[in-house]
Tab-separated table of C-alpha atoms in Angstrom:
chain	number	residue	atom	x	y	z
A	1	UNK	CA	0.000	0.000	0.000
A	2	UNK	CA	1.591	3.568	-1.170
A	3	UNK	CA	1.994	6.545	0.943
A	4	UNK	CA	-0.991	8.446	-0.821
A	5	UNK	CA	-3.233	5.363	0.204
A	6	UNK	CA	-2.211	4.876	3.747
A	7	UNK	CA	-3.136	8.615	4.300
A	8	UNK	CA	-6.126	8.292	2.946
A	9	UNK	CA	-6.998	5.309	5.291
A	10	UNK	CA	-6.066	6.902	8.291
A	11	UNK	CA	-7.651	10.197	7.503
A	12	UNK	CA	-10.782	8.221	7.007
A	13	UNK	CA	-10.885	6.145	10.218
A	14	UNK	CA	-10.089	9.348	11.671
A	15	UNK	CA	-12.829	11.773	9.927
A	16	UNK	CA	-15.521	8.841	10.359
A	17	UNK	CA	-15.585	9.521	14.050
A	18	UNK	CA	-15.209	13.414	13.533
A	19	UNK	CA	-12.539	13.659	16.130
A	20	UNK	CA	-10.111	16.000	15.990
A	21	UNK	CA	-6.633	14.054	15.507
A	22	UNK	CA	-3.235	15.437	16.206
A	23	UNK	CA	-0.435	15.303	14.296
A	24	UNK	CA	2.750	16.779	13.069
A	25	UNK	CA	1.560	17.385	9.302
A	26	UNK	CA	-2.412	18.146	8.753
A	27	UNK	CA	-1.745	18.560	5.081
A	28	UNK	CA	-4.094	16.066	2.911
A	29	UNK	CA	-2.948	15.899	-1.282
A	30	UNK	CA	-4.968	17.294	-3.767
A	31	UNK	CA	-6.064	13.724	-5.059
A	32	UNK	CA	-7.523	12.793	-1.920
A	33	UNK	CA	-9.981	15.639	-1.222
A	34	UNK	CA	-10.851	15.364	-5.448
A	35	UNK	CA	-11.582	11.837	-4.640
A	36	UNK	CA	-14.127	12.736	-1.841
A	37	UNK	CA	-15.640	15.821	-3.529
A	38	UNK	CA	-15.969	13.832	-6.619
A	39	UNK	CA	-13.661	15.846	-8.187
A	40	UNK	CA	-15.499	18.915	-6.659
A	41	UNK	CA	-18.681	18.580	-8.053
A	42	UNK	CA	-21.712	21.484	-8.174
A	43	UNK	CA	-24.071	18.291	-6.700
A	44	UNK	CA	-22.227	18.647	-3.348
A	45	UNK	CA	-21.595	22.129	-3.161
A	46	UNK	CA	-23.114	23.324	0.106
A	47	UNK	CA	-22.369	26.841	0.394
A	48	UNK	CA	-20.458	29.627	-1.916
A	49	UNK	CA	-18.849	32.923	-0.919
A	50	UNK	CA	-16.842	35.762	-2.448
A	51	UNK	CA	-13.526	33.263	-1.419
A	52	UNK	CA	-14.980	30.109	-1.502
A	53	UNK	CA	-16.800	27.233	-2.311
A	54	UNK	CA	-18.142	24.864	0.282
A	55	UNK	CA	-18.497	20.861	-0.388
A	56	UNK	CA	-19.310	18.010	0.900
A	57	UNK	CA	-16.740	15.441	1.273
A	58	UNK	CA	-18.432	12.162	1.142
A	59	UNK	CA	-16.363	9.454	3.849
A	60	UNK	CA	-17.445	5.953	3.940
A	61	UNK	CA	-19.195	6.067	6.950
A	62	UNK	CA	-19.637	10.434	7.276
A	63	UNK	CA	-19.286	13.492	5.625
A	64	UNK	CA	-17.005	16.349	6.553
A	65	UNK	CA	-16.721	20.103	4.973
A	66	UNK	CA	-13.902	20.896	2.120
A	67	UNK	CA	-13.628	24.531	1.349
A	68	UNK	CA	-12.346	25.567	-1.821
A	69	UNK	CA	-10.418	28.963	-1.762
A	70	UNK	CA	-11.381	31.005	-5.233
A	71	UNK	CA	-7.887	31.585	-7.487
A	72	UNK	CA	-8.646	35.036	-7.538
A	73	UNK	CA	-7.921	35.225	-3.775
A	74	UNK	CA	-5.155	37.393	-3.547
A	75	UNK	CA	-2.848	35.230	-0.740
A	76	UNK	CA	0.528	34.992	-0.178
A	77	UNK	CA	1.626	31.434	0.684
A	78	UNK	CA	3.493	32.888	3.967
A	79	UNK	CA	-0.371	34.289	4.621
A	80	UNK	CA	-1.924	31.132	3.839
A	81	UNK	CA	0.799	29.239	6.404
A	82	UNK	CA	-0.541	31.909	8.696
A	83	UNK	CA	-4.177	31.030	8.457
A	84	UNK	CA	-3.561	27.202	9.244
A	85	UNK	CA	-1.413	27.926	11.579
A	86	UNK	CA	-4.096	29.623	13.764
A	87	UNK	CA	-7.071	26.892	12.633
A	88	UNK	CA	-4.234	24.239	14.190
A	89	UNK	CA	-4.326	25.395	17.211
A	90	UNK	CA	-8.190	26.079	17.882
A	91	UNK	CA	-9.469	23.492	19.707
A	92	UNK	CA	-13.293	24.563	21.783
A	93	UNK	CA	-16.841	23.033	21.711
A	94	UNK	CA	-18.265	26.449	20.442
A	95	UNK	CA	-15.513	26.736	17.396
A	96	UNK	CA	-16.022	24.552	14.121
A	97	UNK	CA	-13.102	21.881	14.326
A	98	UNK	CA	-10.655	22.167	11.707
A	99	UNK	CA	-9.073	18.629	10.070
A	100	UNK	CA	-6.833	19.532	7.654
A	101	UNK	CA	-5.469	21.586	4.402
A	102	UNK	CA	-3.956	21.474	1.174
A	103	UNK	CA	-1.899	23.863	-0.911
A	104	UNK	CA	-0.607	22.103	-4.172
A	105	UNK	CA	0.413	23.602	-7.315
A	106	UNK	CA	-0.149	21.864	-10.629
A	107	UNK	CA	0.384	22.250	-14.420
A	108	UNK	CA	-2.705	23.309	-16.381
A	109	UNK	CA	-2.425	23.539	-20.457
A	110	UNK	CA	-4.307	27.120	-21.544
A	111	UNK	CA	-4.964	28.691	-24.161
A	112	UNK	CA	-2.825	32.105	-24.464
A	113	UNK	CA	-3.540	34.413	-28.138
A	114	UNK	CA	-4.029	31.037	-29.638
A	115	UNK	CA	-1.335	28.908	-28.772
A	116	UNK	CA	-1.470	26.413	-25.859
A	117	UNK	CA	0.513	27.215	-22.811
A	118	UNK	CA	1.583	25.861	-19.464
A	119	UNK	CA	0.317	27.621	-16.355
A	120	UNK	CA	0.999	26.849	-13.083
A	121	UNK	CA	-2.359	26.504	-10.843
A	122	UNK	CA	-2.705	26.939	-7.388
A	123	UNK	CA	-5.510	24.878	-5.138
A	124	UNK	CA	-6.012	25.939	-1.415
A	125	UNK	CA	-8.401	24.228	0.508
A	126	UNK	CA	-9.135	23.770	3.923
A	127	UNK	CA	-11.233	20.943	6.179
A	128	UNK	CA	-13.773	20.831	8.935
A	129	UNK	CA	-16.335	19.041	10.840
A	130	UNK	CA	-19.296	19.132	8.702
A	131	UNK	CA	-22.780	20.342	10.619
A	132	UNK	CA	-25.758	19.200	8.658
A	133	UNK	CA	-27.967	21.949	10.781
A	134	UNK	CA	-26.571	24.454	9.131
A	135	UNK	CA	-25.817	27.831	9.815
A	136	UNK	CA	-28.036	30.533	13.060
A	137	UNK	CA	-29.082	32.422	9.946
A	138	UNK	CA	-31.772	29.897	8.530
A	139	UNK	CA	-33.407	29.537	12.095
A	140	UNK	CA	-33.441	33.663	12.790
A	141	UNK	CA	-34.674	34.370	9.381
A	142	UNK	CA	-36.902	31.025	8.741
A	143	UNK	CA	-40.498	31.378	10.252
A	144	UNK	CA	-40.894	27.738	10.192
A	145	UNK	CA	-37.347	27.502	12.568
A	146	UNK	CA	-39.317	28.075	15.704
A	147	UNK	CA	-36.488	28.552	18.460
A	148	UNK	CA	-37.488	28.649	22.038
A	149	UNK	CA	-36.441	31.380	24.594
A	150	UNK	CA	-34.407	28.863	26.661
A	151	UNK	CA	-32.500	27.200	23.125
A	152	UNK	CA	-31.877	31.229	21.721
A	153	UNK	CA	-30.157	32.044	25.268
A	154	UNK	CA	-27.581	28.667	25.022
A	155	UNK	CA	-27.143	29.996	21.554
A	156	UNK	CA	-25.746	33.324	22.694
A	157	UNK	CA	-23.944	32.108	25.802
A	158	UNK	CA	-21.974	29.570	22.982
A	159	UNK	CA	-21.322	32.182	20.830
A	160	UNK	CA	-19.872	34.370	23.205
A	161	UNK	CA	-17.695	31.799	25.122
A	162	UNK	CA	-16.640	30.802	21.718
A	163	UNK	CA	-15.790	33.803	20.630
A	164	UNK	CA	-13.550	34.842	23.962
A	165	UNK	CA	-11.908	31.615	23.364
A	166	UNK	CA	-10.562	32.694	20.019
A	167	UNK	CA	-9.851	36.430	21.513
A	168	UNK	CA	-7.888	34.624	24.552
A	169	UNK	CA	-5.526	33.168	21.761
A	170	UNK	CA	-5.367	36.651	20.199
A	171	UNK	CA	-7.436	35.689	16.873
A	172	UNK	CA	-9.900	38.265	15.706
A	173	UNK	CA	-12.398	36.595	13.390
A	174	UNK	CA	-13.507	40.141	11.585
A	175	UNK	CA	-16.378	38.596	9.918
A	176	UNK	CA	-18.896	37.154	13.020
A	177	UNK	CA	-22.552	36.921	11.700
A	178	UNK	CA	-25.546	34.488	12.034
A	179	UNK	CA	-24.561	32.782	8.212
A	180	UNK	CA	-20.807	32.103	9.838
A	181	UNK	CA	-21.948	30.280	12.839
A	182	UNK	CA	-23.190	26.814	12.519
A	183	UNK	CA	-25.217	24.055	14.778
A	184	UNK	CA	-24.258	21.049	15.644
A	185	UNK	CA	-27.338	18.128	16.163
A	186	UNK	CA	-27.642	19.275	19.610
A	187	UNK	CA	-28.076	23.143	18.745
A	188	UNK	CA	-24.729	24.030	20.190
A	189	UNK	CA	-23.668	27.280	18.261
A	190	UNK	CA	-19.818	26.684	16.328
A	191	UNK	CA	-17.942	29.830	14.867
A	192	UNK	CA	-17.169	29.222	11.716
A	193	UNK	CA	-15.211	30.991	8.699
A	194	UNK	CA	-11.996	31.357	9.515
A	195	UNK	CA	-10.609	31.981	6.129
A	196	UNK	CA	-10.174	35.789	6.727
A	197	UNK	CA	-9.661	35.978	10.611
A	198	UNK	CA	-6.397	37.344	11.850
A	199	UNK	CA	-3.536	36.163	14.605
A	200	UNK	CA	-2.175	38.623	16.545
A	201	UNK	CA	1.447	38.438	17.536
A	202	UNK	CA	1.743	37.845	21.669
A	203	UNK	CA	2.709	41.673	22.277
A	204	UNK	CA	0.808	43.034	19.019
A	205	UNK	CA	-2.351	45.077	20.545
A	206	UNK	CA	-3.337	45.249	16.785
A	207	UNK	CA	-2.441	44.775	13.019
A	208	UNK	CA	-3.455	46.435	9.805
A	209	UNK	CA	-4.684	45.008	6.947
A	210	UNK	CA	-4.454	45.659	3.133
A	211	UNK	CA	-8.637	45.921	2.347
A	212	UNK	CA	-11.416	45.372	4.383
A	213	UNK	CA	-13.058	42.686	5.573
A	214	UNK	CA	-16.416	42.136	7.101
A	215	UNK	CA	-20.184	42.234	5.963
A	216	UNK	CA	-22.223	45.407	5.504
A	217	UNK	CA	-24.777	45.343	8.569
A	218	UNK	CA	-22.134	43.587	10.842
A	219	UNK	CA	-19.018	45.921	10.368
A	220	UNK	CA	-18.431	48.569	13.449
A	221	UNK	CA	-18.270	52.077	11.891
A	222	UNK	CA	-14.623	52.249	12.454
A	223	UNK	CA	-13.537	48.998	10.294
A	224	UNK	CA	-12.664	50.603	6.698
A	225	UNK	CA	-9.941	52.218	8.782
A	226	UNK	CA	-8.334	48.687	8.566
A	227	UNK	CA	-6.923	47.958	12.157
A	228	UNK	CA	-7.543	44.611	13.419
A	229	UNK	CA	-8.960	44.859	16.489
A	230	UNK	CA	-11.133	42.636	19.034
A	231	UNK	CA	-13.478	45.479	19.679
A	232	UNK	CA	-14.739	44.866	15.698
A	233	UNK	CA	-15.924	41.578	16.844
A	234	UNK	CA	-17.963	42.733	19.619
A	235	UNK	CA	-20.062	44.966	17.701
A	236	UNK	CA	-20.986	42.199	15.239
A	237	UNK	CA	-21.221	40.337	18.379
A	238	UNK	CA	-23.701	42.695	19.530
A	239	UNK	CA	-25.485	42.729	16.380
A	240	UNK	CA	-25.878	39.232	16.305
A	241	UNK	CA	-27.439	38.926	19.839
A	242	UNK	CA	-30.003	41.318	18.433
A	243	UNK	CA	-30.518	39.348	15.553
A	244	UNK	CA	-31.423	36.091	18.228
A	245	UNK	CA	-33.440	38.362	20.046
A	246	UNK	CA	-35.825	40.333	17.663
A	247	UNK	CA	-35.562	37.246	15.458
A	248	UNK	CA	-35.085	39.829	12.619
A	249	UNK	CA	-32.414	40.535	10.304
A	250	UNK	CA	-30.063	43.084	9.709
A	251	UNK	CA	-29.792	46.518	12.109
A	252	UNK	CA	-32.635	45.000	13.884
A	253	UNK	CA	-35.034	47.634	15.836
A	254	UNK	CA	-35.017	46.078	20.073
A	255	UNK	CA	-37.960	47.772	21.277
A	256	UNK	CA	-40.777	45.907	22.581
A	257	UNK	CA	-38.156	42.723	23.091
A	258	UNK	CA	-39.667	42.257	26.669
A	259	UNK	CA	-42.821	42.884	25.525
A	260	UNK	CA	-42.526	40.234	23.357
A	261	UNK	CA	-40.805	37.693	24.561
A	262	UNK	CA	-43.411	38.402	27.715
A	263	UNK	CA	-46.209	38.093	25.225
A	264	UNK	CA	-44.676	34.302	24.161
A	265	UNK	CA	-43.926	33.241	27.612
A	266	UNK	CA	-46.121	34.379	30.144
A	267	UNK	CA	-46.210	36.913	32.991
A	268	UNK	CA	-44.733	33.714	35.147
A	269	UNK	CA	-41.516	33.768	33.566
A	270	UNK	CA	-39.791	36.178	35.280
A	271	UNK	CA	-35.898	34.545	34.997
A	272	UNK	CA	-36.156	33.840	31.606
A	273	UNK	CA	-37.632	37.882	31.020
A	274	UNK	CA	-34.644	39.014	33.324
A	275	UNK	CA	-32.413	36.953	30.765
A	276	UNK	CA	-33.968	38.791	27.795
A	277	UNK	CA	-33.491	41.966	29.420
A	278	UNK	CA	-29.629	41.177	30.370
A	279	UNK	CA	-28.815	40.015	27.242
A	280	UNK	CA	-30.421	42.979	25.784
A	281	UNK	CA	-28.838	45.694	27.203
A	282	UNK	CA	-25.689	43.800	26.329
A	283	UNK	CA	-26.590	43.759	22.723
A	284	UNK	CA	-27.244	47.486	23.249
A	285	UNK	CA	-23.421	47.714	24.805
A	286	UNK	CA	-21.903	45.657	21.907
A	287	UNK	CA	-23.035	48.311	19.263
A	288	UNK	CA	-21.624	51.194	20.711
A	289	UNK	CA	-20.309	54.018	17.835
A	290	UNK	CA	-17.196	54.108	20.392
A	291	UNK	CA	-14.918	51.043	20.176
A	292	UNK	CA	-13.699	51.867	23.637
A	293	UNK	CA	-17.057	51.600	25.366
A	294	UNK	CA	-17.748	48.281	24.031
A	295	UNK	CA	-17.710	45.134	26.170
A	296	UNK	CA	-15.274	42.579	26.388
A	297	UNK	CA	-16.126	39.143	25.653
A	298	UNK	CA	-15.217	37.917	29.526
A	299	UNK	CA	-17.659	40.906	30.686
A	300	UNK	CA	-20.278	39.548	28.865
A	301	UNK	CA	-19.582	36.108	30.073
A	302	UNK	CA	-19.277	37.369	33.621
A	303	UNK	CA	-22.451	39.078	33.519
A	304	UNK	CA	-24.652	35.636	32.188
A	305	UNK	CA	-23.003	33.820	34.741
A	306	UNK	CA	-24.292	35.995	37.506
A	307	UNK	CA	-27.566	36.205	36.170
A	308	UNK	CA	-27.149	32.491	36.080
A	309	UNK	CA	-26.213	31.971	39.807
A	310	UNK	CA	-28.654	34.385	41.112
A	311	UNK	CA	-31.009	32.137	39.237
A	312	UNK	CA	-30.400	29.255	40.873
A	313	UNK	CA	-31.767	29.715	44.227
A	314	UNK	CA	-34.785	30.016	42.452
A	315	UNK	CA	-35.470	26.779	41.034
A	316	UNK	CA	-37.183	26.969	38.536
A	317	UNK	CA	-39.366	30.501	39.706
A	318	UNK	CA	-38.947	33.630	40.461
A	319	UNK	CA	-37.302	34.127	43.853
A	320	UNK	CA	-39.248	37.043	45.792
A	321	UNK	CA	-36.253	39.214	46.021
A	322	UNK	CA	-35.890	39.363	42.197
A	323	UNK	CA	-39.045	39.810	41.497
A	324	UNK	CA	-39.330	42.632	42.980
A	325	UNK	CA	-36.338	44.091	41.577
A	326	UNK	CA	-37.772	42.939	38.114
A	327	UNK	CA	-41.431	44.655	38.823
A	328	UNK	CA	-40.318	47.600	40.628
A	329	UNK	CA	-37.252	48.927	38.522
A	330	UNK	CA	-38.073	52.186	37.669
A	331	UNK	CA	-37.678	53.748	34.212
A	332	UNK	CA	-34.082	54.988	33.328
A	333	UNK	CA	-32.532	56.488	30.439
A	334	UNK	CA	-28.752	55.513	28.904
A	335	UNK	CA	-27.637	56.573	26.587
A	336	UNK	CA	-25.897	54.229	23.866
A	337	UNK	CA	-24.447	54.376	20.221
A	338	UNK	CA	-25.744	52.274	17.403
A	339	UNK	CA	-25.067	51.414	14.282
A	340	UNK	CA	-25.229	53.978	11.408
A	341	UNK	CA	-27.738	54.619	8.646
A	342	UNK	CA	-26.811	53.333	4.876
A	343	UNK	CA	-25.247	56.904	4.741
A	344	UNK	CA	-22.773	55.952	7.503
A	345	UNK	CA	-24.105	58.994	9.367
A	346	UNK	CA	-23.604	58.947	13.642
A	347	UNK	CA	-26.405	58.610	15.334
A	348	UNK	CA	-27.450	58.006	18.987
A	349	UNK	CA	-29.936	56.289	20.451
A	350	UNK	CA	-31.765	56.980	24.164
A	351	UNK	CA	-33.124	54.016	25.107
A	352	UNK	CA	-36.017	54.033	27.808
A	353	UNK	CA	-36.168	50.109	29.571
A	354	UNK	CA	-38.966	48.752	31.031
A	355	UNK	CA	-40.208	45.525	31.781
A	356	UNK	CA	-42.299	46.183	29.115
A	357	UNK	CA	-39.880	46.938	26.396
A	358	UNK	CA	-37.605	48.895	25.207
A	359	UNK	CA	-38.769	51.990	23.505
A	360	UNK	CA	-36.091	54.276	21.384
A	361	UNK	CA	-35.695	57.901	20.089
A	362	UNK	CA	-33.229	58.865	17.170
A	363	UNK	CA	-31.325	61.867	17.311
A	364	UNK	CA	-28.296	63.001	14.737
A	365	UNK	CA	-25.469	63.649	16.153
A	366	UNK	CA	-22.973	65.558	13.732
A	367	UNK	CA	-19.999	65.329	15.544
A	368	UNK	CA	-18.282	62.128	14.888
C-alpha cells in the first residue's frame, strides 16, 4: 500500500468519528480531497462565498466540509501558512473543528492568443467538521425555525464563550454573523469561517490590513480604517445577539423585546424575562459608535453567569427578592451608540427600559 493510500486510510478512520486528531503534518494531497468531492462537483456544493466554495466530502461512513479557496484570492503562501497555523491550534466546543489543508500547485495547459501554454495553478483548501444543521441564519430568518427562549439564550452564551476563546488566543475573526456560525445536532452554536480571521502576535495590541473585511450590517463604523482589532468583533457580536433576540435581520429595531418575549412566555416567567433583558442591554453595549465603550467578551460572560447563579436559588421561579427588583425597577434612560444609517451617518440612540420593552428615540449627532 503507497503513501498516498495509507493517508487516505487513516484520515478516514479518523474523519468517520469526527474527532479532531493530532499530528505533526495536517496537510491532505490534492487527489484525496478530489476523490471525496468527486472531483469537486456542483451536486455537493453546500455553500459559496466571495472566497470560496463549500463541499461536501463524502467518507465511507460520514461526511465532513472541504472549502475551496477562489484563485482570484489574492494570498501569499506565507499568509496562507498563517491562516492554518491559527485553525491548528483552535481546539473549543463552540468553534467549528478544523481537520486539515492542502496547498498544491499543478500544471494546467491554456490557451494564451491562440497557442497552448503551461500555467501553473494553485488549489487551497481547507477541512472541517461538517454540521448538517446548518448555519443561526436559517433559524433567525426562517419562520418555520421556531427557536425557544431557553435554546436562543444557550445559543448566545456559545457564541460568546466561543468567541472569547478565540480572543484569549489573540485571533480576531472580523467577519462574526448568524450565516458564519453553525449548529451542531444538539443546537450548540460553532464559529465558523476562519478563512479571513487574523492572529495577533503575543505583544501586538493590533495589526493592519491591506482591504477590508467584514459584511455590511455587521461591520463597526470604524472597520474601513483597517486595524484589526477585538473590539470589531464585539459589535458584530452585539449585532448578532439582536438578531437572536428580535428574530429579525439586519440593524434589527429592540424595542418591545420584553414585551414580546413576555407576550410568548407568560407573565410567570420572570428569569427567563430578566435573561432577555440582560442580554439585551448587552446587545445594546456591543453596538456602541465608540470602540472603547464596548464590552469585552469575559464581561459579557461574567455578567450571564451571575444572572445564572442568582437564578439558581430560584429553582425553577422567580425568587421574591428578584421579582421585585424585576417589577419595581423604575424607568431609566442611557444613553448608547448604534449602528449607522446606509449613509454611515452617527447617530445616537436613548433608550427608555422597562419591563415592558424597550422603547427608542433617534437623534443626529454631527460630531463624529
Amino acid at each position: 500500500m503507497d503513501s498516498e493510500a495509507t493517508m487516505k486510510k487513516t484520515f478516514w478512520s479518523v474523519c468517520c468519528s469526527i474527532k479532531l486528531f493530532v499530528r505533526s503534518d495536517w496537510y491532505l494531497p490534492s487527489s484525496l480531497l478530489n476523490d471525496i468531492t468527486n472531483d469537486f462537483s456542483d451536486d455537493l456544493v453546500i455553500g459559496r462565498g466571495g472566497f470560496a466554495v463549500v463541499y461536501k466530502g463524502m467518507l465511507r461512513n460520514g461526511t465532513i466540509a472541504v472549502k475551496k479557496l477562489n484563485n482570484s484570492l489574492e494570498m501569499h503562501e506565507d499568509n496562507f501558512k498563517q491562516e492554518v497555523t491559527c485553525l491548528v491550534g483552535v481546539n473549543h466546543k463552540n468553534i467549528v473543528r478544523f481537520l486539515g489543508y492542502c496547498s498544491d500547485t499543478q500544471g494546467k495547459m491554456l490557451d494564451y492568443k491562440g497557442k497552448l501554454v503551461m500555467a501553473d495553478e494553485r488549489q487551497r483548501m481547507l477541512c472541517f467538521e461538517y454540521l448538517p444543521k446548518g448555519c443561526l441564519h436559517n433559524y433567525i430568518t426562517d419562520a418555520s425555525c421556531v427557536l425557544e427562549w431557553r435554546a436562543r439564550y444557550q445559543i448566545i452564551k456559545g457564541v460568546c464563550e466561543g468567541l472569547h476563546y478565540l480572543h484569549q488566543n489573540d485571533i480576531v475573526h472580523l467577519d462574526l454573523k448568524p450565516a458564519n456560525i453553525l449548529l451542531d445536532d444538539n443546537m450548540v452554536p460553532k464559529i465558523a469561517e476562519f478563512g479571513l480571521s487574523r492572529c495577533f502576535d503575543e505583544n501586538q495590541t493590533h495589526a493592519t490590513i491591506l482591504k477590508a473585511y467584514g459584511t455590511i450590517g455587521y461591520m463597526a463604523l470604524e472597520a474601513p480604517n483597517r486595524k484589526i482589532r477585538r473590539e470589531l468583533d464585539i459589535y458584530s457580536l452585539g449585532v448578532v445577539i439582536a438578531e437572536i433576540l428580535t428574530r429579525q435581520k439586519g440593524y434589527p429595531a429592540v424595542e418591545n423585546v420584553l414585551e414580546t418575549w413576555k407576550t410568548r412566555m407568560g407573565t410567570s416567567a420572570g428569569i427567563l424575562l430578566e435573561q432577555v433583558r440582560v442580554c439585551t442591554d448587552i446587545a445594546i453595549d456591543c453596538m456602541s459608535c465608540d470602540p472603547r465603550k464596548r464590552p469585552h467578551v469575559q464581561h459579557i460572560i461574567d455578567m450571564l453567569s451571575g444572572m445564572e447563579s442568582m437564578n439558581v436559588c430560584c429553582t425553577g421561579r422567580v425568587c421574591s427578592k428578584m421579582h421585585s427588583e424585576i417589577m419595581a425597577r423604575e424607568l431609566h434612560h442611557t444613553e448608547h451608540e448604534v449602528p449607522p444609517d446606509s449613509r454611515f451617518k452617527k447617530t445616537v440612540v436613548l433608550y427608555t427600559t422597562t419591563l415592558g420593552g424597550i422603547m427608542k428615540t433617534f437623534e443626529n449627532c454631527n460630531k463624529v
